[in-house]
């Protein structure tokens, strides 16, 4: 169910913490309404002083694909970056810099969802029938990736690595640790690539550590 602060949104005009603007391309009314409902939930969960822009396409995708979303741009070593040599998604950079970096034509994230999938449920009541996929839940999940909840780790020839598209880890990767508190981005512990890092990625024993203040210098 939606979080309490969203359910109580009508009782206080101060509940909304951000503005997310969506450019809907090809959407029919039912998925668009459900998508916007998911957007409004995120607006009540995250805070940003500048607008967040999404380009969303409703199009036919492969049969086994529900949808996808990811940041449109990444930045590193900008003035207010808490950690150096890490890639940050543009929505987070704009928030940290308190600067408008995007627009409807140059969005924070790009999303697409499968219009050919027959088992979507477009309701906003959370009462998804058996055999259906809740569209709101899928959109919530994918927007999370667009906001930066996405890692750069991958498997390469039986080894765990990062740096396929970018030479440095993403800021999400910075906080991935194992049960003993070891960071997976620590190349003194896990080579890049290495079988030891792949073993960690496949261990089902990873978690996220809480960020701590640290200078970028």
XYZ file of C-alpha atoms in Angstrom:
217
model
C 0.000 0.000 0.000
C 1.116 3.617 -0.458
C 3.003 5.134 2.484
C 1.086 6.956 5.188
C 2.444 10.368 4.198
C 0.926 9.897 0.750
C -2.422 8.682 2.032
C -2.626 11.793 4.218
C -1.713 14.147 1.364
C -5.178 15.718 1.266
C -4.858 16.821 4.890
C -1.781 18.945 4.323
C -0.514 20.818 1.295
C 3.002 20.479 2.708
C 3.232 16.726 2.197
C 4.564 16.919 -1.345
C 8.362 17.117 -1.278
C 9.271 17.228 -4.964
C 7.887 17.836 -8.431
C 8.171 15.106 -11.059
C 7.130 16.045 -14.587
C 6.484 13.287 -17.115
C 6.504 13.517 -20.903
C 4.108 10.689 -21.819
C 4.730 9.265 -25.300
C 2.235 6.819 -26.788
C 0.340 6.167 -23.548
C -3.337 5.337 -23.495
C -5.397 6.676 -20.605
C -5.385 3.657 -18.251
C -1.600 3.128 -18.026
C -1.037 6.879 -17.957
C -3.339 7.272 -14.935
C -1.596 4.432 -13.106
C 1.835 5.828 -14.004
C 0.900 9.249 -12.653
C -0.326 7.656 -9.420
C 3.126 6.074 -8.971
C 4.755 9.435 -9.718
C 2.689 11.132 -7.018
C 3.809 8.537 -4.474
C 7.451 9.285 -5.269
C 6.748 13.029 -4.987
C 5.707 12.458 -1.382
C 8.730 10.280 -0.556
C 11.749 12.163 -1.927
C 12.749 15.798 -1.553
C 14.298 17.897 -4.285
C 14.445 21.683 -4.731
C 14.389 21.351 -8.534
C 11.971 19.545 -10.879
C 12.652 15.960 -11.919
C 11.867 15.176 -15.554
C 10.909 11.764 -16.954
C 10.494 10.755 -20.577
C 8.169 7.734 -20.594
C 7.332 5.664 -23.671
C 4.473 3.187 -24.008
C 5.634 0.801 -26.703
C 5.883 -2.810 -27.717
C 8.847 -4.592 -26.106
C 10.084 -8.176 -26.034
C 7.576 -10.613 -24.568
C 9.642 -11.204 -21.393
C 10.213 -7.497 -20.670
C 7.794 -5.473 -18.526
C 9.706 -2.207 -18.669
C 12.877 -0.353 -17.838
C 14.101 3.006 -16.591
C 17.475 4.553 -15.960
C 19.246 7.886 -15.481
C 19.746 9.870 -18.660
C 23.102 11.280 -17.507
C 25.733 10.686 -14.833
C 28.206 13.149 -13.309
C 31.374 12.735 -11.277
C 33.502 15.025 -9.107
C 31.143 17.993 -9.188
C 31.481 20.664 -6.502
C 29.046 19.231 -3.957
C 29.750 15.536 -4.556
C 30.048 13.841 -1.124
C 32.317 11.129 -2.625
C 34.925 11.629 -5.305
C 35.426 9.326 -8.282
C 31.871 8.014 -8.182
C 29.183 8.466 -10.800
C 25.988 10.181 -9.654
C 22.660 10.142 -11.537
C 21.658 13.555 -12.797
C 18.537 13.821 -10.580
C 20.710 13.475 -7.487
C 23.340 15.869 -8.858
C 20.699 18.532 -9.478
C 19.423 18.117 -5.921
C 22.899 18.317 -4.367
C 23.870 21.295 -6.513
C 20.442 22.934 -6.118
C 20.623 23.664 -9.815
C 18.312 22.883 -12.721
C 20.282 20.603 -15.042
C 17.478 18.970 -17.005
C 14.298 19.738 -18.910
C 11.466 17.987 -20.718
C 13.716 17.548 -23.759
C 16.787 16.651 -21.672
C 15.291 14.549 -18.855
C 16.628 13.096 -15.627
C 15.567 9.623 -16.674
C 14.116 7.697 -19.599
C 11.558 4.918 -19.128
C 9.707 2.506 -21.365
C 6.943 0.014 -20.642
C 5.548 -2.855 -22.648
C 2.274 -1.970 -24.345
C 2.040 -5.504 -25.786
C 1.934 -7.184 -22.372
C -1.560 -8.599 -21.834
C -1.583 -9.067 -18.061
C -1.230 -5.531 -16.716
C -3.474 -4.380 -13.892
C -3.955 -0.614 -14.053
C -5.897 -0.168 -10.836
C -4.559 2.045 -8.048
C -6.150 0.151 -5.168
C -3.437 -2.488 -4.771
C -5.996 -5.264 -5.308
C -4.186 -6.956 -8.172
C -6.043 -10.039 -9.444
C -4.262 -13.387 -9.609
C -2.285 -13.700 -12.812
C -2.005 -9.939 -13.343
C 0.982 -7.604 -12.880
C 0.415 -4.418 -10.917
C 1.463 -1.576 -13.214
C 1.808 0.938 -10.365
C 4.263 -1.328 -8.545
C 6.359 -1.862 -11.676
C 6.496 1.880 -12.370
C 7.480 2.607 -8.748
C 10.294 0.075 -9.055
C 11.601 1.399 -12.366
C 11.511 5.061 -11.291
C 13.695 4.020 -8.352
C 16.317 2.927 -10.895
C 15.980 6.255 -12.693
C 16.566 8.117 -9.438
C 19.827 6.238 -8.966
C 19.007 2.971 -7.223
C 21.064 1.098 -9.776
C 24.487 -0.505 -9.641
C 27.302 -0.983 -12.118
C 28.402 -4.463 -11.032
C 28.150 -7.225 -13.630
C 29.534 -10.642 -14.535
C 32.347 -10.909 -17.068
C 33.600 -14.339 -18.161
C 32.948 -15.880 -14.763
C 34.263 -12.908 -12.798
C 32.615 -9.998 -10.978
C 33.448 -6.522 -12.243
C 32.398 -2.950 -12.770
C 33.393 -0.572 -15.549
C 31.569 -1.980 -18.559
C 30.215 1.411 -19.601
C 31.889 3.599 -16.961
C 35.427 3.282 -15.577
C 34.331 4.072 -12.013
C 31.619 2.692 -9.693
C 28.268 4.394 -9.283
C 27.364 6.032 -5.984
C 24.903 3.185 -5.320
C 27.829 0.722 -5.459
C 29.696 2.707 -2.795
C 27.286 1.483 -0.121
C 27.074 -2.210 -1.058
C 28.719 -4.306 1.683
C 28.843 -7.956 2.706
C 28.033 -9.472 6.100
C 31.437 -8.473 7.528
C 31.159 -4.861 6.330
C 33.539 -5.165 3.383
C 32.763 -2.838 0.482
C 32.478 -4.501 -2.900
C 34.076 -1.463 -4.565
C 37.248 -1.944 -2.499
C 39.801 -3.150 -5.060
C 42.279 -4.004 -2.310
C 39.826 -6.715 -1.237
C 38.223 -7.640 -4.539
C 40.018 -7.284 -7.844
C 38.305 -5.853 -10.886
C 37.415 -8.236 -12.390
C 37.763 -11.121 -9.939
C 36.161 -14.399 -8.983
C 36.061 -13.251 -5.349
C 33.835 -10.299 -6.250
C 31.553 -12.565 -8.291
C 31.261 -14.914 -5.310
C 30.117 -11.960 -3.219
C 27.587 -10.863 -5.844
C 26.134 -14.373 -5.918
C 26.193 -14.881 -2.156
C 22.696 -13.535 -1.321
C 24.454 -11.929 1.629
C 24.853 -8.318 0.559
C 23.244 -5.261 2.082
C 23.312 -1.492 1.969
C 25.205 0.523 4.559
C 24.014 3.905 5.761
C 25.870 6.813 4.143
C 28.220 8.768 6.371
C 29.479 12.293 5.857
C 32.780 12.402 4.047
C 34.605 15.101 2.154
C 35.080 14.772 -1.585
C 38.581 16.167 -1.287
